[in-house]
Tab-separated table of C-alpha atoms in Angstrom:
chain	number	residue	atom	x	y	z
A	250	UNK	CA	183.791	-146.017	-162.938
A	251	UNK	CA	183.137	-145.525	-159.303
A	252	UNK	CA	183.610	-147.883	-156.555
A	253	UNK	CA	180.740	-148.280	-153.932
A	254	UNK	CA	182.047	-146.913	-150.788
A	255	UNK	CA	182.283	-149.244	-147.420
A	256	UNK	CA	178.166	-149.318	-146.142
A	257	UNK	CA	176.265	-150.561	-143.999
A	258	UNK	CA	173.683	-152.138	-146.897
A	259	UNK	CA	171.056	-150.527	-148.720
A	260	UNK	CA	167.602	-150.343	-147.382
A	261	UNK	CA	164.891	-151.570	-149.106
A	262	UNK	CA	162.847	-149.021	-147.902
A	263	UNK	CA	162.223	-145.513	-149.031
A	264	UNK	CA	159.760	-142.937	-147.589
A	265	UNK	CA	156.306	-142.909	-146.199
A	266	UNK	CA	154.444	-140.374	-144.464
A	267	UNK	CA	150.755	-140.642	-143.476
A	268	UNK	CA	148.680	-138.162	-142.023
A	269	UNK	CA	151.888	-135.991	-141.214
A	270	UNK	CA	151.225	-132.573	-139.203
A	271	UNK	CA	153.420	-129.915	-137.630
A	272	UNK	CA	151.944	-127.274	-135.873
A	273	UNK	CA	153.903	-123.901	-134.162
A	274	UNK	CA	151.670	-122.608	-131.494
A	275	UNK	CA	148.317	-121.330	-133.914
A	276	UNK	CA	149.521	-122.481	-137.301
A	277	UNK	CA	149.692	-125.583	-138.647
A	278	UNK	CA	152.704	-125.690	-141.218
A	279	UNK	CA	152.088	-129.390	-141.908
A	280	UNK	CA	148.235	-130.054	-142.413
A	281	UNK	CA	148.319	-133.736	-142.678
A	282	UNK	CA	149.726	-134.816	-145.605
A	283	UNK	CA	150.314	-138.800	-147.139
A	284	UNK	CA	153.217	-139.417	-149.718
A	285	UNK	CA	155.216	-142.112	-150.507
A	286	UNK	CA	158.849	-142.278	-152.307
A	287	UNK	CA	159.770	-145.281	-153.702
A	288	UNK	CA	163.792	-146.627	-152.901
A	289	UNK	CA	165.685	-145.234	-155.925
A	290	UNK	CA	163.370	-142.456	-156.851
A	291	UNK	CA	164.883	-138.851	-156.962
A	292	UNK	CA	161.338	-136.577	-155.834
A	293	UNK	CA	160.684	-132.902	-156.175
A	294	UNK	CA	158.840	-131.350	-153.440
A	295	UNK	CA	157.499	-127.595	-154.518
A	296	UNK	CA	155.879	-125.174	-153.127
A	297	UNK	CA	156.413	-121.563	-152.302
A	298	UNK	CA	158.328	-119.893	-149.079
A	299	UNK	CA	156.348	-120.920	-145.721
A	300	UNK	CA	153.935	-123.900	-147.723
A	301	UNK	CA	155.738	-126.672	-145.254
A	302	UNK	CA	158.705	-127.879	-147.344
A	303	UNK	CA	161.478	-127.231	-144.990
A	304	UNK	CA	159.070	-128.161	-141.964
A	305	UNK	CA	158.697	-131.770	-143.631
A	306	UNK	CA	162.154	-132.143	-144.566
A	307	UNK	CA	162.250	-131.161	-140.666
A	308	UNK	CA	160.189	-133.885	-139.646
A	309	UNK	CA	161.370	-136.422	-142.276
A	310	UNK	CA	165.323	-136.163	-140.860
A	311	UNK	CA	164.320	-136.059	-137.187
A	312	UNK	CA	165.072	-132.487	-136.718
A	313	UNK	CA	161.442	-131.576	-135.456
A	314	UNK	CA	158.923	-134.053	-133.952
A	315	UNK	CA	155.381	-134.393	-135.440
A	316	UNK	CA	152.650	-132.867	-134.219
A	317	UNK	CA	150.426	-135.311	-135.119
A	318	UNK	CA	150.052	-138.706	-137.967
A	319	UNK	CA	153.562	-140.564	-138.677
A	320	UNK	CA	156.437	-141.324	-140.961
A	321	UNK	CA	159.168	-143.854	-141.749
A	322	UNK	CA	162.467	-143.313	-143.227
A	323	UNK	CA	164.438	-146.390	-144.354
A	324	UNK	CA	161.681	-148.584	-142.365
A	325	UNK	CA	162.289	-146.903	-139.733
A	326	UNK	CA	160.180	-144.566	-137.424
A	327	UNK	CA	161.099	-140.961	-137.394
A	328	UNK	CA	159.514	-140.263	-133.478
A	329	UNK	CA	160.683	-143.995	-132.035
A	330	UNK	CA	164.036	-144.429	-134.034
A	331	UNK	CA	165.566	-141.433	-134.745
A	332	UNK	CA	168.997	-142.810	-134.528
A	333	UNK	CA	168.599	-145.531	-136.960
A	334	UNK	CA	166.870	-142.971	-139.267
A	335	UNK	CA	170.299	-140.668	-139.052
A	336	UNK	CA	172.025	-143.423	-139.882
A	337	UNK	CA	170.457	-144.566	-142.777
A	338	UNK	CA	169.994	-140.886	-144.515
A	339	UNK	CA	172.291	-137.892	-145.441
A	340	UNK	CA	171.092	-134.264	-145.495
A	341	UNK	CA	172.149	-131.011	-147.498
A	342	UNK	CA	169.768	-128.737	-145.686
A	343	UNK	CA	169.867	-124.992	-146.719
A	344	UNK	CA	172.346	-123.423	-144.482
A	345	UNK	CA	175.308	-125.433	-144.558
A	346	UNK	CA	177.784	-126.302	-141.311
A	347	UNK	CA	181.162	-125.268	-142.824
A	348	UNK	CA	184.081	-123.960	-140.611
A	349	UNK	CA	185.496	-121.156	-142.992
A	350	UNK	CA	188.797	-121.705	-141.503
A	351	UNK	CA	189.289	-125.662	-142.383
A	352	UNK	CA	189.810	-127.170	-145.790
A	353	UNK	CA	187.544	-129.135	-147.582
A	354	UNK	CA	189.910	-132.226	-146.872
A	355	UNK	CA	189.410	-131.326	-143.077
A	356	UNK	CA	185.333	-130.866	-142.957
A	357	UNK	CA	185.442	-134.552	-144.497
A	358	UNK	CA	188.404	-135.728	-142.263
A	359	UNK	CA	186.335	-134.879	-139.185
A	360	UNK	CA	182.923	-136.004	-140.471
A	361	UNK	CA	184.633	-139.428	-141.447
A	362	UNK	CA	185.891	-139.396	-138.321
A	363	UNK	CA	182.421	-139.207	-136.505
A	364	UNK	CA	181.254	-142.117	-138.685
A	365	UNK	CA	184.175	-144.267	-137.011
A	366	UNK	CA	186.110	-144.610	-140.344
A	367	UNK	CA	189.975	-143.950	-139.877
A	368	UNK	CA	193.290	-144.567	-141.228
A	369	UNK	CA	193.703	-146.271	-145.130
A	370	UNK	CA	189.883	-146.279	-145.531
A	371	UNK	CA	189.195	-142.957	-144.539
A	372	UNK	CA	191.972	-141.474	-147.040
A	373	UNK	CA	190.748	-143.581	-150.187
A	374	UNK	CA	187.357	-142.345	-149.425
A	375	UNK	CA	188.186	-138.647	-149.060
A	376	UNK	CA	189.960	-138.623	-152.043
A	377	UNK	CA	186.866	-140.408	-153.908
A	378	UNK	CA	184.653	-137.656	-152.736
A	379	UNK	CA	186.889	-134.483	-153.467
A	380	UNK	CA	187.151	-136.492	-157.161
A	381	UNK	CA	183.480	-137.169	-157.793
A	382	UNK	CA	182.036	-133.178	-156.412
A	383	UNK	CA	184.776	-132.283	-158.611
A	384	UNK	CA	186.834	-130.644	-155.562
A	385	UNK	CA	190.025	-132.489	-156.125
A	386	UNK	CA	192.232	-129.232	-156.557
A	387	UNK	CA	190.907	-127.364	-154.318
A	388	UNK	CA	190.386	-130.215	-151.467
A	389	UNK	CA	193.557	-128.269	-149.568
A	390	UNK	CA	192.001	-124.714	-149.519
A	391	UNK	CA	190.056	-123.065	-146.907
A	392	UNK	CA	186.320	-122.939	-147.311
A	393	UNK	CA	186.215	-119.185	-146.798
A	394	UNK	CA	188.064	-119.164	-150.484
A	395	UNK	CA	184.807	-121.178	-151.884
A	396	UNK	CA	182.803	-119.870	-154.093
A	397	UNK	CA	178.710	-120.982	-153.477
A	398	UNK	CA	178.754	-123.580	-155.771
A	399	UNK	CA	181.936	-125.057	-154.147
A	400	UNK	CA	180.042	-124.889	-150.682
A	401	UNK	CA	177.329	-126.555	-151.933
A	402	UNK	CA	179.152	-129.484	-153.340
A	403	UNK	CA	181.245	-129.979	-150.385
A	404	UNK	CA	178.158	-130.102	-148.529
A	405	UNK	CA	176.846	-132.721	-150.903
A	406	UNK	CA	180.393	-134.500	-150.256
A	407	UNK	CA	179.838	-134.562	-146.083
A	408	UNK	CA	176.061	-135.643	-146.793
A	409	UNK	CA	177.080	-138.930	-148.848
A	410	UNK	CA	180.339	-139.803	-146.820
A	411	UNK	CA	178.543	-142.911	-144.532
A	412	UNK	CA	177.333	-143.962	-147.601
A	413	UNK	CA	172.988	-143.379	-146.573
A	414	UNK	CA	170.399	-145.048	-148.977
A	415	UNK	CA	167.944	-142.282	-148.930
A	416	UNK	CA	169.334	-138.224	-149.569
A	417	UNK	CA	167.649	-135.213	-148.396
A	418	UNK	CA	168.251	-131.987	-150.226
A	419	UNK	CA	166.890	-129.095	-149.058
A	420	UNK	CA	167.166	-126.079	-152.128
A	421	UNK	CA	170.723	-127.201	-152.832
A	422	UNK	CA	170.899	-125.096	-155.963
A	423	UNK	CA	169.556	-121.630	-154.472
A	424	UNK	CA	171.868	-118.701	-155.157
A	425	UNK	CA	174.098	-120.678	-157.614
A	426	UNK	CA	175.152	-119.998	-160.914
A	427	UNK	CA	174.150	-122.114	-164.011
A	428	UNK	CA	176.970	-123.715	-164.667
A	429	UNK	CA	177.118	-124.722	-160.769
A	430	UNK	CA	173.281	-125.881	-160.677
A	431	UNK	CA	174.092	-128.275	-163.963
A	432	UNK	CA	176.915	-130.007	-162.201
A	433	UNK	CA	175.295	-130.999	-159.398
A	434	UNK	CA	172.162	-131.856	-160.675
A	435	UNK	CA	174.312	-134.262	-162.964
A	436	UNK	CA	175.668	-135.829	-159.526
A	437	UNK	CA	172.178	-135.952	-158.239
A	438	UNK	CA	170.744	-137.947	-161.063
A	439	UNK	CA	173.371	-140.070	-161.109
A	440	UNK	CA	173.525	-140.850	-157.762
A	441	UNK	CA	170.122	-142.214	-157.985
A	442	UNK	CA	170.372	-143.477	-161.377
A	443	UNK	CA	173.912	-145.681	-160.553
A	444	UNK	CA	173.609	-145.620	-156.845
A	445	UNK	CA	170.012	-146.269	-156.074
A	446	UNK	CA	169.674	-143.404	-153.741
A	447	UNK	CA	166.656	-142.026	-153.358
A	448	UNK	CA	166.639	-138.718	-153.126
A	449	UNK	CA	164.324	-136.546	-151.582
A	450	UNK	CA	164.648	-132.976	-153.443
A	451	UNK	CA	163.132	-129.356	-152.264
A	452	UNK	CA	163.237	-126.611	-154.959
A	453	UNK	CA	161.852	-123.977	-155.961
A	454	UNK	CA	163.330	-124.112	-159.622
A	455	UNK	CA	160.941	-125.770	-161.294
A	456	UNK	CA	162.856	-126.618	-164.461
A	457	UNK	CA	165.247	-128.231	-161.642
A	458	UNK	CA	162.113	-130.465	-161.053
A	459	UNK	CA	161.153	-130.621	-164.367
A	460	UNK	CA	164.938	-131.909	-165.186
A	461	UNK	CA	165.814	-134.207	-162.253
A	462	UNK	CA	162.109	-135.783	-160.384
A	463	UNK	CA	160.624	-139.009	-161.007
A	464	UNK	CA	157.677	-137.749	-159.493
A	465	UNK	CA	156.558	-134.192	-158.097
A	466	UNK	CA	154.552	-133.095	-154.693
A	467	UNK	CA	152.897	-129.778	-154.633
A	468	UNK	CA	152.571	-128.197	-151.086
A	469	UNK	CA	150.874	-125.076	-150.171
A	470	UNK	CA	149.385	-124.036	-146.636
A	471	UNK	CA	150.796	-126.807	-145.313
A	472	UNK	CA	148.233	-129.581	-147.864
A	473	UNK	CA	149.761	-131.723	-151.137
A	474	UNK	CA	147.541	-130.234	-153.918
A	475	UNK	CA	149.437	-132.075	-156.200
A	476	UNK	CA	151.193	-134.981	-157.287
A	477	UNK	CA	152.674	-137.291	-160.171
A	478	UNK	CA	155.316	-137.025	-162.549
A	479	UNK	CA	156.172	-134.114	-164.246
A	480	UNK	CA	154.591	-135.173	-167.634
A	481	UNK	CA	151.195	-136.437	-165.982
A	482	UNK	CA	150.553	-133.223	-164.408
A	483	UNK	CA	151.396	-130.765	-167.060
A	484	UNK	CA	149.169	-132.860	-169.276
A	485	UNK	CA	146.718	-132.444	-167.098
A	486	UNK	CA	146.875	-128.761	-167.149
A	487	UNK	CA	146.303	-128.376	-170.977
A	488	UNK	CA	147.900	-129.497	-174.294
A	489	UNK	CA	150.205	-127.973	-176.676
A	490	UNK	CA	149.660	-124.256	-178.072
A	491	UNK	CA	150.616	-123.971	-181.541
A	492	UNK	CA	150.869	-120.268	-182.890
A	493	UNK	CA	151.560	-118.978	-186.494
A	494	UNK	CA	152.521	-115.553	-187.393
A	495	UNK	CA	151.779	-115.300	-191.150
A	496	UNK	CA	154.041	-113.408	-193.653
A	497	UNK	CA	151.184	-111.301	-194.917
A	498	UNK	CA	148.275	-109.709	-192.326
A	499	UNK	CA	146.049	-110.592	-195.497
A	500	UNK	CA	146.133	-114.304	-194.352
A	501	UNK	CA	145.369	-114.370	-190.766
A	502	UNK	CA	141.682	-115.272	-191.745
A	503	UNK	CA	142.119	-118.053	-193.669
A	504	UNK	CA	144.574	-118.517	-190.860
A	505	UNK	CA	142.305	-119.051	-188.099
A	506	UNK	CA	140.024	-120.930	-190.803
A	507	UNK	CA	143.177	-123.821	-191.149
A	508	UNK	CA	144.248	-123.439	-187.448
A	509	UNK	CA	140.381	-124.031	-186.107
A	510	UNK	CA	140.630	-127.303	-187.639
A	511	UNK	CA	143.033	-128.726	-185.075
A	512	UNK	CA	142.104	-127.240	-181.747
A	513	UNK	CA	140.473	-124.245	-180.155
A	514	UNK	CA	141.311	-120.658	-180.297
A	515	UNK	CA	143.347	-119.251	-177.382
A	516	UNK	CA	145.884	-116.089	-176.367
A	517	UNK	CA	147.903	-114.675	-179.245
A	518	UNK	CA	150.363	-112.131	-180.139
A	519	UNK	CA	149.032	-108.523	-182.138
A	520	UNK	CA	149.045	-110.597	-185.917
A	521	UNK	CA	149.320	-113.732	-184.595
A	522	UNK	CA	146.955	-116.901	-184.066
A	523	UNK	CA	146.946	-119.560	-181.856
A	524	UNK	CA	145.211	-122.572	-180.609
A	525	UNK	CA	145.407	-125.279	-177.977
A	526	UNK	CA	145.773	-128.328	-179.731
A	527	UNK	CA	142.748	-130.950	-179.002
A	528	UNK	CA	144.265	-134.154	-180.473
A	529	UNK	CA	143.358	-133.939	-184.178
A	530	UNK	CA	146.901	-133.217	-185.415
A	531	UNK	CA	150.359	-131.657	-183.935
A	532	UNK	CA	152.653	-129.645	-185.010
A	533	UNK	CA	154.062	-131.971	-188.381
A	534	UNK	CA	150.208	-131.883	-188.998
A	535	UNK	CA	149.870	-128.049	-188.717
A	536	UNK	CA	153.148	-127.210	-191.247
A	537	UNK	CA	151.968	-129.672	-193.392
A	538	UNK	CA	148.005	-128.391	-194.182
A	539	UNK	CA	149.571	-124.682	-194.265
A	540	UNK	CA	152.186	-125.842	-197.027
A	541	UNK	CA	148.887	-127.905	-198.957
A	542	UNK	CA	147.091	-124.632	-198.347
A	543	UNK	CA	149.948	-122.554	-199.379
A	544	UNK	CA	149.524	-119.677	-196.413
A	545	UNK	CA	153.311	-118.484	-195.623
A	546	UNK	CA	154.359	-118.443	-192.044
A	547	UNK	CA	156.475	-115.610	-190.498
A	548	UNK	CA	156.928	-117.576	-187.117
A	549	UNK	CA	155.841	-120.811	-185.799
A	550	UNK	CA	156.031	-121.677	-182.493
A	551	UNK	CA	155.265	-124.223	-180.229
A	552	UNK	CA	154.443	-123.802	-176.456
A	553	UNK	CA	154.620	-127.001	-174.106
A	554	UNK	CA	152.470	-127.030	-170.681
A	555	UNK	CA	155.297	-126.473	-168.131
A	556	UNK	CA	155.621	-127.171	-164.026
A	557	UNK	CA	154.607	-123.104	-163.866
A	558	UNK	CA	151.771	-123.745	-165.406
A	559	UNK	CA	151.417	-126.489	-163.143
A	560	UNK	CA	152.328	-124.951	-160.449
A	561	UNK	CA	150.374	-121.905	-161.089
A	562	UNK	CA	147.030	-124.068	-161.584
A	563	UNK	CA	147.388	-125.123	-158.278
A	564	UNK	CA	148.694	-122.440	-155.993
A	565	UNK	CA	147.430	-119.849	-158.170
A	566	UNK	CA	150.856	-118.099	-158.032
A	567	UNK	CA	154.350	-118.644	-159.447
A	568	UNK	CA	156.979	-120.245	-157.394
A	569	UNK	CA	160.346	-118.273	-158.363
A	570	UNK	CA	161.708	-115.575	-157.317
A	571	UNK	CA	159.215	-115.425	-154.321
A	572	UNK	CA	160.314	-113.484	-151.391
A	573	UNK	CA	161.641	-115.720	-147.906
């Protein structure tokens, strides 16, 4: 079980941004956008390379002034009270602050340090945060031994250490391996789940979306063109695809005959048929009329609307592996 560290009391606030705009000389990263995070939700902010994510999460932590509209972060008003908005929020942004030549037991000695914690309390608390990013053994080793995924925890570590109510993370899983990404998206969602941090999140892994967000935002050219939780807005993209493969080409007419009875034809495989379900039956419906019917299947499989189909929808592209 994990003990709460010292802090300086959860906000009842989370995040609110209305009419929000950046702009950098002729282009306007930011176009105006409204969202809203509740306290305790973890949301996923998408959108492909140079769509505004970084540029909010910019604005959002003080980093950049607006342009233009307004925002509040714990209550508080990211232009007028930037302090009390740094002191209410931690931040993993992508490039990371590490000094390759101190340990990880230094980076959060120091940052404790700047937080005014000291002596007794700032040892206990160290040695919580090595324990829960799962750093403990390798605490007293230099950073420029860490591997990525070590980095990127200990970063996590220094962005939690004054204990904020509201966590920015800016694509804290690019570059690292699965095993790496898992662990701390299991911190993540337990952090908000235990912790009730809420946790702004920009990816551009959608399954880490898909996996982690109470609710996803959609950016491109700078405009939401998106939003709700993951399940609303792939069912708003389509339904289910359910395609057989029979045993014997003979079939695939009478095939398409039982199949058209629960939905409408779409893209198949060479032998295959499929179609988008349209609420008449699902799957246990579909095996069951092809056993009554007696037509052998080969393959059945079962296709899910996903965040890329989402996400495609919307931007009309895919999101990973797009070029910085």
């Amino acid at each position: 079980s994990f003990t709460r560290f010292p802090s300086m009391g959860r906000s009842d606030q989370g995040i609110v941004a209305e009419a929000l705009v950046r702009r950098f000389k002729d282009v306007e990263a930011v176009a105006g956008i409204d969202l809203s995070v509740a306290p305790g939700e973890i949301y996923g902010f998408l959108g492909p390379n140079g769509a505004g994510k970084s540029t909010t999460v910019h604005m959002l932590t003080t980093l950049l002034p607006p342009t233009a509209g307004r925002a509040t972060v714990a209550g508080f008003d990211v232009a007028k009270q930037g302090p009390k908005v740094r002191a209410s929020i931690g931040a993993a942004l992508q490039e990371a602050a590490l000094d390759p030549f101190l340990t990880g037991r230094e980076h959060l000695r120091l940052q404790s340090s700047l937080h005014g914690i000291t002596g007794q309390a700032r040892r206990e608390l160290i040695t919580r945060l090595l324990d829960r990013v799962g750093l403990t053994q390798a605490g007293d080793r230099k950073v420029r031994t860490y591997s990525g995924g070590m980095k990127r925890r200990l970063d996590l570590a220094l962005a939690l250490i004054h204990d904020p109510s509201i966590l920015f993370l800016d694509e804290p899983t690019t570059g690292l391996d699965p095993q790496s990404r898992s662990a701390l998206w299991d911190e993540v969602g337990r952090l908000a789940r235990e912790e009730g941090v809420t946790v702004f999140l920009t990816t551009q892994y959608l399954e880490e979306a898909d996996v982690l967000a109470d609710r996803v935002g959609i950016i491109d050219h700078g405009h939401i063109v998106a939003e709700g939780t993951p399940a609303r807005l792939k069912a708003e993209i389509g339904k289910p695809t359910v395609e057989v493969v029979p045993e014997s080409g003979d079939d695939l007419r009478r095939l398409q005959e039982l199949l058209g009875r629960f939905g409408h034809e779409t893209a198949a495989r060479p032998g295959a048929f499929a179609v988008q379900l349209d609420g008449h039956g699902a799957l246990p419906e579909v095996i069951r009329a092809l056993d009554t019917e007696n037509l052998r299947a080969e393959q059945i499989n079962l296709h899910q609307p996903t965040l890329d189909d989402v996400f495609l929808a919307k931007t009309g592209r895919t999101l990973e592996g797009a070029d910085e």
